[in-house]
Coordinates of C-alpha atoms and ligand atoms in Angstrom, one line a residue:
M1052 CA 0.0 0.0 0.0
A1053 CA 1.2 3.5 -0.8
E1054 CA 2.2 5.8 2.1
K1055 CA -0.7 8.1 3.1
R1056 CA -0.3 11.6 1.7
A1057 CA -2.3 14.8 2.1
I1058 CA -3.8 16.3 -1.1
P1059 CA -2.5 19.9 -1.5
V1060 CA -5.3 22.2 -0.5
E1061 CA -6.2 25.7 -1.8
E1062 CA -7.2 27.6 1.3
G1063 CA -10.3 29.8 1.4
L1064 CA -14.1 29.5 1.6
D1065 CA -14.9 29.3 -2.1
H1066 CA -13.0 29.8 -5.4
S1067 CA -15.9 29.8 -7.8
I1068 CA -15.2 33.5 -8.7
K1069 CA -11.6 32.6 -9.5
L1070 CA -12.9 29.8 -11.7
L1071 CA -14.9 32.3 -13.7
G1072 CA -11.9 34.6 -13.8
E1073 CA -9.4 32.0 -14.9
G1074 CA -11.6 29.8 -17.0
Y1075 CA -9.8 27.1 -19.0
Q1076 CA -6.6 27.8 -17.0
F1077 CA -8.0 27.4 -13.5
I1078 CA -6.8 23.8 -12.9
L1079 CA -3.6 24.3 -15.1
N1080 CA -2.6 27.3 -13.0
R1081 CA -2.9 25.4 -9.8
R1082 CA -1.2 22.3 -11.2
K1083 CA 1.8 24.7 -11.8
S1084 CA 1.7 26.5 -8.4
F1085 CA 1.2 23.3 -6.4
E1086 CA 3.5 21.3 -8.7
S1087 CA 1.0 18.5 -8.4
N1088 CA -1.4 16.7 -10.7
I1089 CA -3.9 16.6 -7.8
F1090 CA -5.2 19.3 -5.5
E1091 CA -8.2 20.2 -3.5
T1092 CA -10.2 23.5 -3.8
R1093 CA -13.7 24.7 -3.0
L1094 CA -16.3 25.4 -5.7
L1095 CA -20.0 26.2 -5.4
A1096 CA -19.6 26.0 -1.6
Q1097 CA -18.3 22.4 -1.7
K1098 CA -15.0 20.6 -1.6
A1099 CA -13.7 19.6 -5.1
I1100 CA -10.7 17.5 -6.0
C1101 CA -9.1 18.4 -9.3
L1102 CA -7.1 15.9 -11.4
T1103 CA -5.0 16.5 -14.4
G1104 CA -2.7 14.4 -16.7
K1105 CA -2.8 10.9 -18.0
E1106 CA -2.6 9.1 -14.7
G1107 CA -5.4 11.3 -13.3
A1108 CA -7.6 10.6 -16.3
Q1109 CA -7.0 6.9 -15.9
L1110 CA -8.3 7.1 -12.3
F1111 CA -11.2 9.4 -13.2
Y1112 CA -12.5 6.9 -15.8
D1113 CA -12.5 4.0 -13.3
N1114 CA -16.3 3.2 -13.0
D1115 CA -15.8 1.4 -9.7
K1116 CA -14.5 4.6 -8.2
F1117 CA -16.7 7.4 -9.7
K1118 CA -20.3 8.0 -10.6
R1119 CA -22.0 10.7 -12.7
E1120 CA -25.5 10.8 -11.1
G1121 CA -25.8 14.1 -9.4
A1122 CA -22.4 15.4 -10.6
A1123 CA -23.5 18.0 -13.2
P1124 CA -24.7 21.4 -11.8
G1125 CA -28.4 22.1 -12.4
R1126 CA -27.8 25.1 -14.6
V1127 CA -25.6 23.0 -17.0
Q1128 CA -28.4 20.4 -17.2
K1129 CA -31.0 23.0 -17.9
T1130 CA -29.0 24.3 -20.9
L1131 CA -26.4 21.9 -22.2
F1132 CA -27.3 18.4 -21.3
G1133 CA -31.0 18.2 -20.5
V1134 CA -32.4 16.1 -17.8
G1135 CA -32.6 12.2 -18.0
G1136 CA -29.9 11.8 -20.6
V1137 CA -26.9 9.4 -20.9
Q1138 CA -24.5 11.9 -19.2
G1139 CA -26.1 11.3 -15.8
L1140 CA -26.4 7.5 -15.9
D1141 CA -24.2 4.9 -14.3
G1142 CA -23.5 1.2 -14.4
E1143 CA -25.8 -1.1 -16.5
A1144 CA -28.3 1.7 -17.3
H1145 CA -25.5 3.8 -18.8
H1146 CA -23.9 0.9 -20.7
H1147 CA -27.3 0.0 -22.3
R1148 CA -28.1 3.7 -23.2
K1149 CA -24.6 4.3 -24.5
G1150 CA -25.0 1.3 -26.7
M1151 CA -27.9 3.1 -28.3
F1152 CA -25.6 5.9 -29.3
M1153 CA -22.6 3.8 -30.3
S1154 CA -24.8 1.6 -32.5
I1155 CA -25.4 4.5 -34.9
M1156 CA -21.7 5.5 -35.1
S1157 CA -21.0 2.8 -37.8
K1158 CA -18.6 3.1 -40.7
E1159 CA -21.5 3.7 -43.0
A1160 CA -22.9 6.4 -40.8
R1161 CA -19.5 8.1 -40.7
A1162 CA -19.2 8.0 -44.5
E1163 CA -22.7 9.5 -44.8
V1164 CA -21.9 12.3 -42.4
S1165 CA -18.7 13.1 -44.3
K1166 CA -20.6 13.2 -47.6
L1167 CA -23.3 15.4 -46.1
T1168 CA -20.7 17.8 -44.8
Y1169 CA -19.2 18.3 -48.3
Q1170 CA -22.6 18.6 -49.8
Y1171 CA -23.9 21.3 -47.4
W1172 CA -20.5 23.2 -47.5
D1173 CA -20.8 23.3 -51.3
R1174 CA -24.4 24.6 -51.1
A1175 CA -23.4 27.3 -48.6
A1176 CA -20.3 28.3 -50.5
A1177 CA -22.4 28.8 -53.7
E1178 CA -24.4 31.4 -51.7
W1179 CA -21.4 33.0 -50.2
E1180 CA -20.1 33.8 -53.7
Q1181 CA -23.0 36.2 -54.0
K1182 CA -22.1 38.1 -50.8
D1183 CA -19.2 40.5 -49.9
S1184 CA -18.4 38.7 -46.7
V1185 CA -19.7 36.0 -44.3
I1186 CA -19.0 34.9 -40.7
L1187 CA -17.6 31.4 -40.7
Y1188 CA -18.8 30.5 -37.2
E1189 CA -22.4 31.5 -37.9
E1190 CA -22.4 29.8 -41.4
A1191 CA -20.9 26.6 -39.9
K1192 CA -23.8 26.4 -37.4
K1193 CA -26.3 26.5 -40.3
I1194 CA -24.3 24.0 -42.3
L1195 CA -24.1 21.6 -39.4
T1196 CA -27.7 22.0 -38.4
Q1197 CA -28.6 20.7 -41.9
V1198 CA -26.0 17.9 -41.7
A1199 CA -27.2 16.8 -38.3
C1200 CA -30.9 16.9 -39.1
D1201 CA -30.3 15.0 -42.4
W1202 CA -28.2 12.4 -40.7
V1203 CA -30.6 11.9 -37.7
G1204 CA -33.7 11.9 -39.9
V1205 CA -35.2 15.1 -38.6
P1206 CA -37.3 16.9 -41.2
L1207 CA -36.0 20.5 -41.7
K1208 CA -37.5 23.0 -44.1
E1209 CA -35.2 25.5 -45.7
D1210 CA -36.8 28.4 -44.0
E1211 CA -36.3 26.8 -40.5
V1212 CA -32.6 26.4 -40.8
E1213 CA -31.6 29.7 -39.3
E1214 CA -34.0 29.5 -36.3
R1215 CA -33.0 25.9 -35.4
A1216 CA -29.3 26.7 -35.8
E1217 CA -29.7 29.5 -33.4
Q1218 CA -31.7 27.4 -30.9
L1219 CA -29.2 24.5 -31.0
G1220 CA -26.3 27.1 -30.7
D1221 CA -27.9 28.8 -27.7
M1222 CA -27.7 25.5 -25.7
F1223 CA -23.9 25.2 -25.8
E1224 CA -23.2 29.0 -26.0
S1225 CA -25.1 29.5 -22.7
A1226 CA -23.8 26.5 -20.7
A1227 CA -21.4 28.6 -18.7
A1228 CA -23.3 31.9 -19.0
V1229 CA -25.1 33.9 -16.4
G1230 CA -28.0 36.3 -16.7
P1231 CA -30.0 36.8 -20.0
K1232 CA -27.8 34.5 -22.0
H1233 CA -28.4 31.7 -19.6
W1234 CA -32.1 32.3 -19.7
K1235 CA -32.1 32.4 -23.5
G1236 CA -30.3 29.0 -23.5
R1237 CA -33.0 27.6 -21.2
R1238 CA -35.8 28.8 -23.4
S1239 CA -34.1 27.4 -26.5
R1240 CA -33.7 24.0 -24.8
T1241 CA -37.4 24.0 -23.8
N1242 CA -38.4 24.8 -27.4
A1243 CA -36.1 22.3 -29.0
E1244 CA -37.2 19.6 -26.5
E1245 CA -40.8 20.3 -27.5
W1246 CA -39.8 20.0 -31.2
M1247 CA -38.1 16.7 -30.7
E1248 CA -40.8 15.2 -28.4
E1249 CA -43.5 16.0 -30.9
L1250 CA -41.5 14.2 -33.6
V1251 CA -41.0 11.1 -31.3
E1252 CA -44.7 10.9 -30.7
M1253 CA -45.3 11.2 -34.5
V1254 CA -42.8 8.4 -35.3
R1255 CA -44.5 6.2 -32.7
R1256 CA -47.9 6.9 -34.2
E1257 CA -46.4 6.4 -37.7
D1258 CA -47.7 9.9 -38.5
V1259 CA -44.3 10.7 -40.1
K1260 CA -42.2 8.6 -42.5
V1261 CA -38.7 8.0 -41.3
S1262 CA -36.2 5.3 -42.4
K1263 CA -35.6 2.6 -39.8
E1264 CA -31.9 3.3 -40.3
K1265 CA -32.2 6.8 -38.9
A1266 CA -31.5 7.7 -35.3
L1267 CA -34.9 9.4 -35.0
Y1268 CA -36.4 6.0 -35.6
T1269 CA -34.0 3.8 -33.6
F1270 CA -34.0 6.2 -30.6
S1271 CA -37.8 6.5 -30.6
M1272 CA -38.1 2.7 -30.6
H1273 CA -35.3 2.0 -28.2
R1274 CA -36.2 -0.1 -25.2
D1275 CA -34.7 0.2 -21.7
L1276 CA -33.3 -2.7 -19.7
K1277 CA -36.9 -3.6 -18.6
G1278 CA -38.1 -3.7 -22.2
N1279 CA -40.0 -0.5 -22.0
L1280 CA -39.9 2.4 -24.6
L1281 CA -38.1 5.4 -23.1
E1282 CA -40.3 8.3 -22.1
A1283 CA -40.7 10.6 -25.1
D1284 CA -39.1 13.5 -23.2
V1285 CA -36.0 11.4 -22.5
V1286 CA -35.8 10.5 -26.2
A1287 CA -36.0 14.2 -27.0
V1288 CA -33.0 14.9 -24.7
E1289 CA -31.0 12.1 -26.4
L1290 CA -31.9 13.2 -29.9
L1291 CA -30.7 16.7 -28.9
N1292 CA -27.5 14.9 -27.6
L1293 CA -26.9 14.2 -31.3
L1294 CA -28.1 17.5 -32.9
R1295 CA -26.6 20.0 -30.4
P1296 CA -23.0 18.7 -30.2
T1297 CA -22.9 18.2 -34.0
V1298 CA -23.8 21.9 -34.4
A1299 CA -21.2 22.7 -31.7
I1300 CA -18.5 21.5 -34.1
S1301 CA -18.9 25.0 -35.5
V1302 CA -16.6 26.2 -32.6
Y1303 CA -13.9 23.9 -33.9
I1304 CA -14.5 25.0 -37.5
A1305 CA -14.0 28.6 -36.4
F1306 CA -10.7 27.6 -34.7
T1307 CA -9.8 25.5 -37.8
G1308 CA -10.2 28.7 -39.9
L1309 CA -8.0 30.6 -37.4
A1310 CA -5.3 27.8 -37.4
V1311 CA -5.2 27.8 -41.2
H1312 CA -4.5 31.5 -41.1
Q1313 CA -2.1 31.7 -38.1
H1314 CA -0.3 28.5 -38.9
A1315 CA -0.2 28.8 -42.7
D1316 CA 3.1 26.9 -42.9
K1317 CA 1.4 23.9 -41.2
A1318 CA -1.7 24.3 -43.4
E1319 CA 0.5 24.0 -46.5
A1320 CA 0.8 20.3 -45.8
V1321 CA -2.9 19.7 -46.2
T1322 CA -3.2 21.3 -49.7
S1323 CA -2.3 17.8 -51.0
G1324 CA -5.6 16.6 -49.7
D1325 CA -3.8 13.7 -48.1
P1326 CA -6.3 12.3 -45.5
D1327 CA -3.6 11.6 -42.9
K1328 CA -2.3 15.1 -43.1
L1329 CA -5.9 16.5 -42.9
R1330 CA -6.5 14.3 -39.9
N1331 CA -3.4 15.3 -38.0
F1332 CA -4.2 18.9 -38.5
V1333 CA -7.7 18.6 -37.1
Q1334 CA -6.4 16.5 -34.2
E1335 CA -4.0 19.3 -33.3
V1336 CA -6.9 21.8 -33.6
R1337 CA -8.8 19.7 -31.0
R1338 CA -5.8 19.4 -28.8
F1339 CA -4.6 23.0 -29.0
Y1340 CA -7.7 25.2 -28.8
P1341 CA -9.9 25.4 -25.8
F1342 CA -13.4 23.9 -25.8
F1343 CA -14.5 21.9 -22.8
P1344 CA -12.5 23.0 -19.7
F1345 CA -13.2 19.9 -17.5
T1346 CA -15.7 17.2 -16.8
A1347 CA -17.1 16.2 -13.4
A1348 CA -18.0 13.1 -11.3
L1349 CA -18.6 12.1 -7.7
V1350 CA -16.6 9.7 -5.6
K1351 CA -18.7 6.5 -5.3
E1352 CA -17.3 5.1 -2.0
D1353 CA -14.2 6.1 0.0
F1354 CA -11.0 4.9 -1.6
E1355 CA -7.3 5.5 -1.5
W1356 CA -5.2 6.3 -4.6
N1357 CA -1.4 6.8 -4.5
G1358 CA -1.8 7.4 -0.8
Y1359 CA -4.4 10.1 -1.2
L1360 CA -7.8 9.6 0.4
F1361 CA -11.0 10.2 -1.8
E1362 CA -14.1 10.5 0.4
K1363 CA -17.5 9.3 -0.8
D1364 CA -19.5 12.0 -2.7
T1365 CA -16.6 14.4 -3.2
L1366 CA -17.0 16.4 -6.4
T1367 CA -14.0 15.5 -8.7
L1368 CA -13.0 17.4 -11.8
L1369 CA -10.8 16.1 -14.6
D1370 CA -8.9 18.8 -16.5
L1371 CA -9.6 18.2 -20.2
Y1372 CA -7.9 21.3 -21.5
G1373 CA -5.0 21.1 -19.2
T1374 CA -4.3 17.4 -19.9
C1375 CA -4.1 18.2 -23.6
H1376 CA -1.5 20.8 -22.7
H1377 CA 0.3 18.8 -20.0
P1378 CA 4.1 19.0 -20.4
E1379 CA 4.5 15.4 -19.0
E1380 CA 2.3 14.1 -21.9
W1381 CA 3.1 16.6 -24.8
E1382 CA 6.4 18.0 -26.0
N1383 CA 6.1 21.8 -26.5
P1384 CA 2.4 21.7 -25.6
D1385 CA 1.9 25.3 -26.4
L1386 CA 3.1 25.0 -30.0
F1387 CA 0.7 24.1 -32.8
Q1388 CA 2.3 21.0 -34.4
P1389 CA 0.0 18.7 -36.3
E1390 CA 2.9 16.4 -37.1
R1391 CA 3.0 15.3 -33.4
F1392 CA 0.1 13.0 -34.3
E1393 CA 2.2 11.1 -36.8
T1394 CA 3.8 9.4 -33.8
W1395 CA 1.1 9.7 -31.1
D1396 CA 0.4 6.2 -29.6
G1397 CA -3.4 6.6 -29.4
S1398 CA -3.6 6.5 -25.6
P1399 CA -7.2 6.9 -24.4
F1400 CA -6.0 9.1 -21.5
D1401 CA -3.7 11.9 -22.7
F1402 CA -5.6 13.3 -25.7
I1403 CA -8.9 14.0 -24.1
P1404 CA -10.6 17.1 -25.5
Q1405 CA -13.9 15.1 -25.7
G1406 CA -13.3 13.0 -22.6
G1407 CA -11.2 9.8 -22.2
G1408 CA -11.3 6.1 -21.4
E1409 CA -13.6 3.8 -23.3
F1410 CA -16.6 4.7 -25.4
D1411 CA -18.9 1.8 -24.5
I1412 CA -18.6 1.5 -20.7
G1413 CA -17.3 5.0 -20.0
H1414 CA -18.6 8.6 -20.6
R1415 CA -16.2 9.4 -23.4
C1416 CA -17.9 11.4 -26.1
A1417 CA -20.1 9.3 -28.3
G1418 CA -19.5 11.6 -31.3
E1419 CA -15.8 11.9 -31.3
W1420 CA -15.3 10.0 -34.5
I1421 CA -17.9 12.0 -36.4
T1422 CA -16.4 15.2 -35.0
V1423 CA -13.1 14.3 -36.5
D1424 CA -14.8 13.3 -39.8
I1425 CA -16.8 16.5 -40.0
M1426 CA -13.7 18.6 -39.1
Q1427 CA -11.6 16.8 -41.7
A1428 CA -14.2 17.4 -44.5
S1429 CA -14.5 21.0 -43.4
L1430 CA -10.8 21.6 -43.4
D1431 CA -10.5 20.0 -46.8
Y1432 CA -13.3 22.3 -48.1
L1433 CA -11.8 25.4 -46.6
V1434 CA -8.3 24.8 -47.9
N1435 CA -8.8 22.9 -51.1
K1436 CA -12.2 23.7 -52.5
M1437 CA -12.5 27.4 -52.1
M1438 CA -10.6 30.7 -51.9
Y1439 CA -11.3 33.6 -49.7
D1440 CA -9.7 36.6 -48.0
L1441 CA -9.6 37.4 -44.3
P1442 CA -10.2 41.1 -43.9
E1443 CA -8.7 42.9 -40.9
Q1444 CA -10.5 41.6 -37.8
D1445 CA -10.0 40.6 -34.2
L1446 CA -8.6 37.1 -34.2
T1447 CA -7.8 36.9 -30.5
F1448 CA -9.7 34.4 -28.3
S1449 CA -10.4 34.3 -24.6
F1450 CA -9.5 31.7 -21.9
T1451 CA -12.4 32.9 -19.7
Q1452 CA -15.3 32.8 -22.1
I1453 CA -16.7 29.3 -22.3
P1454 CA -16.9 28.1 -25.1
S1455 CA -14.1 30.3 -26.4
L1456 CA -14.2 31.5 -30.0
P1457 CA -12.1 33.8 -32.1
E1458 CA -13.5 37.3 -31.2
S1459 CA -14.5 38.1 -34.8
K1460 CA -15.8 34.5 -35.4
I1461 CA -13.7 34.5 -38.6
V1462 CA -15.0 36.9 -41.2
M1463 CA -14.3 35.7 -44.8
S1464 CA -14.7 37.9 -47.8
D1465 CA -14.6 37.4 -51.6
V1466 CA -15.4 33.7 -51.3
K1467 CA -14.9 31.7 -54.6
R1468 CA -15.2 28.0 -55.1
V1469 CA -12.4 26.3 -57.0
Ligands
HEM2992 C1 -17.9 19.8 -30.8 C2 -17.3 18.7 -30.6 C3 -17.5 17.9 -29.3 C4 -16.9 18.1 -28.1 C5 -15.9 19.1 -27.8 C6 -17.5 17.1 -27.2 C7 -17.1 17.0 -25.9 C8 -17.7 16.0 -25.1 C9 -17.3 15.8 -23.7 C10 -16.2 16.6 -23.0 C11 -18.1 14.8 -23.2 C12 -18.1 14.3 -21.8 C13 -17.0 13.4 -21.5 C14 -17.0 13.0 -20.0 O1 -17.7 13.5 -19.2 O2 -16.2 12.1 -19.6 C15 -18.9 14.4 -24.2 C16 -19.9 13.5 -24.1 C17 -20.8 13.2 -25.0 N1 -20.9 13.6 -26.3 FE1 -19.6 14.9 -27.2 N2 -18.4 16.4 -27.9 C18 -18.5 16.8 -29.2 C19 -19.2 16.3 -30.3 C20 -20.2 15.4 -30.1 C21 -21.0 14.9 -31.2 C22 -20.8 15.3 -32.6 C23 -21.9 14.0 -30.6 C24 -23.0 13.2 -31.3 C25 -23.3 13.3 -32.5 C26 -21.6 14.0 -29.2 C27 -22.3 13.2 -28.3 C28 -21.9 13.0 -27.0 C29 -22.7 12.2 -26.0 C30 -23.9 11.4 -26.3 C31 -22.0 12.3 -24.8 C32 -22.3 11.6 -23.5 C33 -21.5 10.3 -23.4 C34 -21.8 9.6 -22.1 O3 -22.1 10.2 -21.1 O4 -21.5 8.4 -22.1 N3 -20.6 14.8 -28.9 N4 -18.7 15.1 -25.4

């Protein structure tokens, strides 16, 4: 047994304000000052253990030690996740529900999503040719709303695209917001859940035609461990767990646009259209730029790890951003170097922008593969299928705004398809 050790503690009553002030770098800053991959702080008036790095991630994804039920703050559930979805399940119930998600992430589905991405980019770019300038982030949300609805089987009329893109965008744009933005996010979630719930009822009554291959059908007809159909409101939450994060890839597309501009020497390598080079570039975008700061769980039962005591029900945060920038895992973590992925060993615990561990039995992001596929197609389109100028604009991005975005959201002018 390891010798008992005390977890380094950040003194003080509560550090939630500092978390807002330091954003993505909150855990990383303390990892440096404590010179430790584990420390304790106080957030939202409770004790919280923070973990960072590969070893911490390995511990965090041990299902015998951590649970998700009750870990997500209410305001995040009311905007980002929804109530009753896969994120808050544990054990067999989680495994069964996660199987529903992973069953639709087939090779064929991935090929379809890639094809749809090219198709909707092309349609959008044809419209952009008629305009002086467009904002990449806002346009990407509309492209991805169409890709997601088409893939999932959700009917979407042309004149609905803008409204639905805004609604789905509100949910992830408001997750860490306070005040009016937070309330707008909640309203958008309520409206989107009603939209999905109505569709689920229609599918079940056979009032709408949808292919049995589509997630709208398979989720509507999915049965739980007792053999019952899920409540329609839960199916709605799970369908939005496909639509919302697919639209959120627009954040990564805006950062891809930024990277192509700021790391033009590295982008040169993808002009060949070589799929490996495209993939390495988007992997580096996912590693380098901030998106999800951390993820949260609760300690299941008291246990000891490396001599440190974890007490039942303690909130525990795993640093996703900081692990992707950890100097013990990454050489020159603060340099943008897509070629590092030529030799990356594929560990499930060091490259964790979308969570780590296993897909089926853990909470790792169900949509990670299609995220990479959509980003890869988008990068290919941006670099090899069109030309554009970037007029003068503010390309800085913040480490305290969550999710972070280039300030100007990437304005492109004089777009021409090639
Ligand atoms: C914009 C890109 C994306 C990012 C940054 C992202 C990030 C994440 C993160 C951090 C988690 C939680 C991991 C954890 O708590 O351990 C997660 C879970 C999840 N993601 Fe994603 N995601 C993205 C795209 C997608 C897409 C495209 C889909 C589906 C089409 C998706 C579906 C899910 C689902 C269903 C979960 C819950 C998994 C579970 O609890 O077992 N995500 N994602």
